[in-house]
mmCIF file of C-alpha atoms in Angstrom:
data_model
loop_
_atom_site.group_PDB
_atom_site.id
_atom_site.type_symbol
_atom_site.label_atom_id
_atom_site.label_comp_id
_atom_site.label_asym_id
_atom_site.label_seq_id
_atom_site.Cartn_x
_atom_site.Cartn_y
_atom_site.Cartn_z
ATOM 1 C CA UNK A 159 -28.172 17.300 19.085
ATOM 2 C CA UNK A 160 -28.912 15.414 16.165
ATOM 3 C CA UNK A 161 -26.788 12.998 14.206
ATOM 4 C CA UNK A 162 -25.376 13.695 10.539
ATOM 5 C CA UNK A 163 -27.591 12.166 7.899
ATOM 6 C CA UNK A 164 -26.991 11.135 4.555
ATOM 7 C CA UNK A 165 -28.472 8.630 2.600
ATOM 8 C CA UNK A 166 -25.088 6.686 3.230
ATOM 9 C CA UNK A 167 -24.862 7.341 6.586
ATOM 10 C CA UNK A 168 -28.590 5.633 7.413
ATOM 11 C CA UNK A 169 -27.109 2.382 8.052
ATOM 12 C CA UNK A 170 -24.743 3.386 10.776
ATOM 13 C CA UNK A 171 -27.068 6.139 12.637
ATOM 14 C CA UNK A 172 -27.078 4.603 16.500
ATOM 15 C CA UNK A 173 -28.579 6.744 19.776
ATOM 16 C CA UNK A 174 -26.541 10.187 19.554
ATOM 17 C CA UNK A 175 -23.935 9.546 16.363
ATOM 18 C CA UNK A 176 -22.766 7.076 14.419
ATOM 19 C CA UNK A 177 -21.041 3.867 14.458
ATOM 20 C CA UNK A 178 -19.783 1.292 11.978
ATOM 21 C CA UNK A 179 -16.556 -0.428 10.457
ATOM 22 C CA UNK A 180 -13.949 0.976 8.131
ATOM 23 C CA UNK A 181 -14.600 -1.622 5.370
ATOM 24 C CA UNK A 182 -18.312 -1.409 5.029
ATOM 25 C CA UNK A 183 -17.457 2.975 4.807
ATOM 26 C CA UNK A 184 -14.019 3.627 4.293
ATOM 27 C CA UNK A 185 -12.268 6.901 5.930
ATOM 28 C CA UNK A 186 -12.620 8.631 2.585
ATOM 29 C CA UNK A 187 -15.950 7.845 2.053
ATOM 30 C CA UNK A 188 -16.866 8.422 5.556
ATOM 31 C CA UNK A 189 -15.037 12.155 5.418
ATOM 32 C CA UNK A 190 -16.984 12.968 2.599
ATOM 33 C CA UNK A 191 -20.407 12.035 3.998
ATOM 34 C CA UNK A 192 -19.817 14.415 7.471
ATOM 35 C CA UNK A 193 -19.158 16.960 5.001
ATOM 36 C CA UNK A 194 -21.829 16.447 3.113
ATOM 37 C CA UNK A 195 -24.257 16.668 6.524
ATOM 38 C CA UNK A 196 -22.178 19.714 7.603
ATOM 39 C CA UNK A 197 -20.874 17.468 10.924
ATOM 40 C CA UNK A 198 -20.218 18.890 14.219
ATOM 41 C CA UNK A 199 -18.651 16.305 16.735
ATOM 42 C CA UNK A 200 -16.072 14.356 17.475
ATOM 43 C CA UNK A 201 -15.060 10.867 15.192
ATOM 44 C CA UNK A 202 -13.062 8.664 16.756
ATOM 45 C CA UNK A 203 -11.049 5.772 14.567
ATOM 46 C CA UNK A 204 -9.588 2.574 15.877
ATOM 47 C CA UNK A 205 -7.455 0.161 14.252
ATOM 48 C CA UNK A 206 -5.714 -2.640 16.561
ATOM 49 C CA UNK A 207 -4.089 -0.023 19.225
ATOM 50 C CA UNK A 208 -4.138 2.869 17.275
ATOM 51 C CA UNK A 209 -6.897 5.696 18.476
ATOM 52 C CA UNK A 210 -7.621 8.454 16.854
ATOM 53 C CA UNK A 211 -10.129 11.543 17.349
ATOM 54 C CA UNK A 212 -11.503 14.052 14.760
ATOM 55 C CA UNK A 213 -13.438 17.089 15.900
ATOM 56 C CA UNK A 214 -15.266 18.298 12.996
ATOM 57 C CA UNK A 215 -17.372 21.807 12.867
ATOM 58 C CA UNK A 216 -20.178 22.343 9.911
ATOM 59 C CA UNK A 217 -18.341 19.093 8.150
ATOM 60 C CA UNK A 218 -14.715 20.803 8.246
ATOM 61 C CA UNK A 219 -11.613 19.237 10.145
ATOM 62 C CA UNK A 220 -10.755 21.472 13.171
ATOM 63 C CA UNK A 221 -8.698 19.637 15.610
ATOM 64 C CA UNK A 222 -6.949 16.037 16.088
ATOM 65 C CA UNK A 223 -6.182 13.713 18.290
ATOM 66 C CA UNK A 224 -3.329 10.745 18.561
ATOM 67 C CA UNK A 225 -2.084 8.026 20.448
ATOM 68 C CA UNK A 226 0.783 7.737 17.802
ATOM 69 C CA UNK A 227 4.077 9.156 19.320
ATOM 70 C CA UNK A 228 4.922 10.739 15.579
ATOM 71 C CA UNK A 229 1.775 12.270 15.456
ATOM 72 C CA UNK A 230 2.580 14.624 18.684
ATOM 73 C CA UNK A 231 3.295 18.184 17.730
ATOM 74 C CA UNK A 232 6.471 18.231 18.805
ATOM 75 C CA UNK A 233 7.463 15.250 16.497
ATOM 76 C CA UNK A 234 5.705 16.941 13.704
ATOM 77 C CA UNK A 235 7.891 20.249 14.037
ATOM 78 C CA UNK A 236 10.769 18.272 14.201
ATOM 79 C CA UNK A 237 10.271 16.454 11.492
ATOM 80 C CA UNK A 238 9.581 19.314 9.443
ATOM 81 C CA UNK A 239 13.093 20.745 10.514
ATOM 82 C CA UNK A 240 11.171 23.927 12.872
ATOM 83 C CA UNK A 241 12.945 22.960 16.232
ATOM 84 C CA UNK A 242 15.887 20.971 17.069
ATOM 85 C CA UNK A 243 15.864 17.355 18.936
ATOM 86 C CA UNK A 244 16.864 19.349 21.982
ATOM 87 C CA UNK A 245 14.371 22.208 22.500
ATOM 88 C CA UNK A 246 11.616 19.426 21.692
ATOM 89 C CA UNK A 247 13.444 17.081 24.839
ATOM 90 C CA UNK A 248 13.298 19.966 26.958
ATOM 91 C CA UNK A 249 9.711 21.784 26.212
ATOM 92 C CA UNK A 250 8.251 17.916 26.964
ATOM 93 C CA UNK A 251 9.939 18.315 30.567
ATOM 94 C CA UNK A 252 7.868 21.406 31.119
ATOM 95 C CA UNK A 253 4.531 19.588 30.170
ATOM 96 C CA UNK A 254 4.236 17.976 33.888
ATOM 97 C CA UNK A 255 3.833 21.601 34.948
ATOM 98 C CA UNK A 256 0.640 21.746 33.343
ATOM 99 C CA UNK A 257 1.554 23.832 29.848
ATOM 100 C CA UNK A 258 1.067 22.559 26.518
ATOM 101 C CA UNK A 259 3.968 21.726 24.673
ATOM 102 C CA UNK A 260 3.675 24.830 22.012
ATOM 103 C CA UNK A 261 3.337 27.189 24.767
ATOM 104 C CA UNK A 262 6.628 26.205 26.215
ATOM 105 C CA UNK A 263 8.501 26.203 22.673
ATOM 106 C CA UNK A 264 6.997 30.058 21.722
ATOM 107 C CA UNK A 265 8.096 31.193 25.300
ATOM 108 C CA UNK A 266 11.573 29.356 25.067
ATOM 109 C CA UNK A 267 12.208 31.308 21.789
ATOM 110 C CA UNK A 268 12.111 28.119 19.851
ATOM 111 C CA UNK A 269 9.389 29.200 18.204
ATOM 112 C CA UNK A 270 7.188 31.856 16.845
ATOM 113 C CA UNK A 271 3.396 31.660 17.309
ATOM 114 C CA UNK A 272 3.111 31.745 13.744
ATOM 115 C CA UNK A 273 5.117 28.666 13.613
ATOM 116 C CA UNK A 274 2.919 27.005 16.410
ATOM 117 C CA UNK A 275 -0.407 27.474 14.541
ATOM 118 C CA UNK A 276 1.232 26.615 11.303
ATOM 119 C CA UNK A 277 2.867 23.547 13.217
ATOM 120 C CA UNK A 278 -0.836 22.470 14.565
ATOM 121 C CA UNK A 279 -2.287 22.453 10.985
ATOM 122 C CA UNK A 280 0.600 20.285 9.957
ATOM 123 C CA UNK A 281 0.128 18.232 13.200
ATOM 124 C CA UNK A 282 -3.887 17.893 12.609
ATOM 125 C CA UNK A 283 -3.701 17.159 8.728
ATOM 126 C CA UNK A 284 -0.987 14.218 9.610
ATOM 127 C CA UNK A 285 -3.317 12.870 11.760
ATOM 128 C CA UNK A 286 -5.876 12.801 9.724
ATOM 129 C CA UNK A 287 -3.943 11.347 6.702
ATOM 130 C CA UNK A 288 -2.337 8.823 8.705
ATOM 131 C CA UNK A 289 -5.885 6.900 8.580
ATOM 132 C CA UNK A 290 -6.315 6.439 4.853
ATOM 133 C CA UNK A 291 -4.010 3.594 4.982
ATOM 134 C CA UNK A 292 -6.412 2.078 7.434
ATOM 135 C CA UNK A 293 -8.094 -0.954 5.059
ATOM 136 C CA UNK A 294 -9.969 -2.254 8.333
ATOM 137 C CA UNK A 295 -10.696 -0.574 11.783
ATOM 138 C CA UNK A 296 -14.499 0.669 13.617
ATOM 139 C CA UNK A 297 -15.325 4.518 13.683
ATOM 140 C CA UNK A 298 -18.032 6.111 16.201
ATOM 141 C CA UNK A 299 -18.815 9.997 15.915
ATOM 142 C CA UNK A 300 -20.560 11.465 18.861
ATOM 143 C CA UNK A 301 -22.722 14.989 18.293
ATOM 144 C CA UNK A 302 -21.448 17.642 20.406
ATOM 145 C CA UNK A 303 -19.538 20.533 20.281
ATOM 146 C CA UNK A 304 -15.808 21.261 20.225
ATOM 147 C CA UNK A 305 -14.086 21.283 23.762
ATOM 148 C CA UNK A 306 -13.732 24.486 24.697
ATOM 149 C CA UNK A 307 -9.888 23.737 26.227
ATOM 150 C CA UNK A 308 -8.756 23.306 22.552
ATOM 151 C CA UNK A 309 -7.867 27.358 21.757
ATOM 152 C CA UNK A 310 -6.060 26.469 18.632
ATOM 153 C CA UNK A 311 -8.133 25.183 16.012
ATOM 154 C CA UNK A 312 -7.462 25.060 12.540
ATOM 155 C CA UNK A 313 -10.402 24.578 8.979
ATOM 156 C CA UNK A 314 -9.136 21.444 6.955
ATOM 157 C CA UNK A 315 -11.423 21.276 3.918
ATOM 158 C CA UNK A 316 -12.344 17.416 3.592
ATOM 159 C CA UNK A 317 -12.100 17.724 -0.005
ATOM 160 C CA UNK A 318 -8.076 18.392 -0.283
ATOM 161 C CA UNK A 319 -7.730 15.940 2.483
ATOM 162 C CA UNK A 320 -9.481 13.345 0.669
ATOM 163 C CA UNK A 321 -7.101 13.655 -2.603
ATOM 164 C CA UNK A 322 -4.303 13.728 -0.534
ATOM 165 C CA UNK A 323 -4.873 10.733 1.620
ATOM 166 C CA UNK A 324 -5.260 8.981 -1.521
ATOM 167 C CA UNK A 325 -2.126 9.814 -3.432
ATOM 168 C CA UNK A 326 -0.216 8.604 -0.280
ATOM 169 C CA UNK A 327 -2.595 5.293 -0.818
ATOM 170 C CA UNK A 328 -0.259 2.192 -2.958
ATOM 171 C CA UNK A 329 -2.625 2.223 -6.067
ATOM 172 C CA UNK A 330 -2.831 -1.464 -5.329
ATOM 173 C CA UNK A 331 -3.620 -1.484 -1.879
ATOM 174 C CA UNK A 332 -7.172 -1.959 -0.273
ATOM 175 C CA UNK A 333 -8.682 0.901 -2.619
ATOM 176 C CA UNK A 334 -8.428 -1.532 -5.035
ATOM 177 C CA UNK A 335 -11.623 -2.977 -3.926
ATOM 178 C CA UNK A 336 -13.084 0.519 -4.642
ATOM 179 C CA UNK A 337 -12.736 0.733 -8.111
ATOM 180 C CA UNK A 338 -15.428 1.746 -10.239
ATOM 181 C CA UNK A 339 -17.164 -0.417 -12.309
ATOM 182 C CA UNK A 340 -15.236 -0.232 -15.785
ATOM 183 C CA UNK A 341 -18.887 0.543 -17.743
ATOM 184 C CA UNK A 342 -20.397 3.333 -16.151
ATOM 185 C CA UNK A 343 -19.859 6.608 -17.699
ATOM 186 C CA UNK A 344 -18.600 9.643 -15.986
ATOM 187 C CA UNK A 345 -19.112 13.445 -15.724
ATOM 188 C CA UNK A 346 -18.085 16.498 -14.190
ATOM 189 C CA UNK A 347 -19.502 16.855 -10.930
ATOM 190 C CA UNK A 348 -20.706 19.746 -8.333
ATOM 191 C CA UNK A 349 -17.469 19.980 -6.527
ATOM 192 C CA UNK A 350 -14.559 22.569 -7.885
ATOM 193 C CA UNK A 351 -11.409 20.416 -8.192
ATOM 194 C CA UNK A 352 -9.825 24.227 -9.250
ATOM 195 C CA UNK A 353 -6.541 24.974 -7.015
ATOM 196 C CA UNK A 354 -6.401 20.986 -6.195
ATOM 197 C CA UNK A 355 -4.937 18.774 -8.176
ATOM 198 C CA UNK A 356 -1.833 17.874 -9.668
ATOM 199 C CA UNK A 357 -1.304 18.362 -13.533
ATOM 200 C CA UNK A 358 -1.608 14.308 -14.056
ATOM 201 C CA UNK A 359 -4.713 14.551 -12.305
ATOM 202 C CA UNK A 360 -5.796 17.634 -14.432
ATOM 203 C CA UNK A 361 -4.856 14.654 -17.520
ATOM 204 C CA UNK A 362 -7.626 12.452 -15.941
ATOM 205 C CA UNK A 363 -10.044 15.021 -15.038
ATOM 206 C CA UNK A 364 -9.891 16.187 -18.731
ATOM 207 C CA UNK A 365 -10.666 12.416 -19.845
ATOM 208 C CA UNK A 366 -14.208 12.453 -17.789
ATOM 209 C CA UNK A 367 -16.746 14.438 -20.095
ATOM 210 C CA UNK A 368 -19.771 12.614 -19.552
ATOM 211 C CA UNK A 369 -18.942 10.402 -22.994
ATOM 212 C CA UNK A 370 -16.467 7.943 -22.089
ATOM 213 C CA UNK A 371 -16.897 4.953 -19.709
ATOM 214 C CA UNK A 372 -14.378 3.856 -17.209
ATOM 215 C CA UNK A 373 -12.557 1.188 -19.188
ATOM 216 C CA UNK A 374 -12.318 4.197 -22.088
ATOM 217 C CA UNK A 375 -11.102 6.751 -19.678
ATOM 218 C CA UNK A 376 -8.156 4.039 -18.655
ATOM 219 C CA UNK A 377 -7.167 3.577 -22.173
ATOM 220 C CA UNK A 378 -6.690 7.125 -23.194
ATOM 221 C CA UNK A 379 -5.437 7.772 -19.385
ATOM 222 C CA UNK A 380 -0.914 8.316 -19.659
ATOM 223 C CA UNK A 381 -0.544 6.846 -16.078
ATOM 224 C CA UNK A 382 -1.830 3.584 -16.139
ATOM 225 C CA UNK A 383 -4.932 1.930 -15.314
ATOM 226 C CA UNK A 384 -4.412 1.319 -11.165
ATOM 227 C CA UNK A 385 -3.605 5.423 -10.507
ATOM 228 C CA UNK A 386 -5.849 6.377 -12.965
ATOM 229 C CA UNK A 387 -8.443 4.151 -11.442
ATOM 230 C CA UNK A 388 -7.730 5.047 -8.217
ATOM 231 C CA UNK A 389 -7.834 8.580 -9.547
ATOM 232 C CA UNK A 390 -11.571 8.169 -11.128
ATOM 233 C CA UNK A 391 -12.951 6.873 -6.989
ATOM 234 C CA UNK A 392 -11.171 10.045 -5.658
ATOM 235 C CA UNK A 393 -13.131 12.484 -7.799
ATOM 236 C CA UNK A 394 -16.471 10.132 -7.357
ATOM 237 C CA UNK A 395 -15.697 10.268 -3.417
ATOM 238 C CA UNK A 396 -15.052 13.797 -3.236
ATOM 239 C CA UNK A 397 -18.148 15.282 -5.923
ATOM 240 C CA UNK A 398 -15.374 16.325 -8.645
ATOM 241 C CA UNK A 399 -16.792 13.581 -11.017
ATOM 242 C CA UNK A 400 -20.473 11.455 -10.600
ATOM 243 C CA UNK A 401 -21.826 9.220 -12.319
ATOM 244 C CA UNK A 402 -24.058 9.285 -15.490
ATOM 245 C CA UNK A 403 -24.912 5.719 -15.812
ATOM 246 C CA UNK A 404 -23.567 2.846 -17.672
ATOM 247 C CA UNK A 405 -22.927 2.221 -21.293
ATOM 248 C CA UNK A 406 -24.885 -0.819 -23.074
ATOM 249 C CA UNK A 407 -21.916 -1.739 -25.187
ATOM 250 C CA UNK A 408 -18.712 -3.119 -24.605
ATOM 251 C CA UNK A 409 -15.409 -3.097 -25.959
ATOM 252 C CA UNK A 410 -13.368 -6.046 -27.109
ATOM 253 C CA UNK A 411 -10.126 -5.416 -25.282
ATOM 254 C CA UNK A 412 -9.903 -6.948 -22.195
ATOM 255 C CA UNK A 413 -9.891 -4.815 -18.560
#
């Protein structure tokens, strides 16, 4: 099975995958690119003790994997209020009987199958967000296909995980490094941003019309040059906005 291939993704192509660091391709950057090749395989992320798997399918998000206790479903559902401290205690003593923890909370009553694949969704996309804060850690994805043990899968467009990961990011945090360069001028790109963003990101996606440069899209911006900044590498990341090249003049207010 081959490995994904962008032009990006050259640098880090090793016998059967991919491997590289987390600051030379950050996760968003790196999510976008397995898209892009239409990935099928498995990425794992590390960061100090933290592991982390990703099973992508034709460059979607399908299933996760944690070592992070909060990241287990039952945590999940009880953090979003769907079973009670209690039920989760007692569907965990079942799992040394060989059932997965869901299973035992539908058949305990505690909850209702459509709750369980709504609750792995919730469970998946945490896991997945929970690595954009990650400024340094090494990533390997492996070609191959999707265990067949995992029955519940669920189709996490990269795109809306992307944006998402990123409004959770502290504007001045490692993306800062990302920034775009303040001259080069940006358009609409390929990728629909329709049924995605916020209305202050609307504001900023209204600014880029293939006339104004970064620095001008910052001025006019209402919420402030860091978020809109951080704003302007989300839609270059995800294919909402691209590049048209830089403008030869400059302006006389400092950035």
């Amino acid at each position: 099975m081959s490995s994904p291939s962008t032009p990006r993704l050259q640098p880090f192509i090793v016998p059967g995958g991919l491997r590289g660091t987390l600051a030379t391709l950050p996760v968003p950057d790196l999510l976008r690119e397995l898209q892009l090749s239409e990935a099928k395989g498995i990425l794992s992320l590390t960061s100090d003790r933290v592991k982390k798997a990703l099973f992508f399918n034709e460059g979607k998000v399908v299933f996760g994997t944690s070592n992070v206790s909060s990241d287990r479903l039952g945590e999940v559902l009880l953090a979003e209020g769907k079973i009670t401290r209690e039920q989760n205690d007692l569907s965990l003593r079942a799992l040394s009987r060989g059932k997965r923890q869901g299973r035992v909370l539908v058949e305990m009553g505690a909850l209702s199958p459509d709750d369980l694949w709504t609750g792995v969704q919730s469970q998946v996309q945490e896991i997945v967000l929970g690595v954009f804060n990650w400024g340094e850690g090494q990533f390997h994805f492996e070609a191959s296909p999707l265990p067949e043990r995992e029955r519940i899968t669920v189709d996490l467009d990269v795109t809306a995980l992307v944006l998402e990961g990123l409004r959770r990011l502290d504007a001045g945090g490692w993306v800062r490094v990302r920034h775009p360069d303040g001259h080069l001028v940006l358009e609409q790109g390929p990728t629909s941003a329709e049924g995605l963003l916020h209305p202050f990101e609307e504001h900023v996606v209204g600014l880029v019309d293939g006339e104004r440069s970064v620095i001008e899209i910052c001025h006019e911006s209402e919420v402030g040059d860091n978020q809109t900044l951080k704003l302007l590498y989300a839609f270059l990341v995800t294919g909402i906005a691209r590049s048209k090249g830089r403008k030869v003049q400059t302006l006389d207010q400092d950035f």
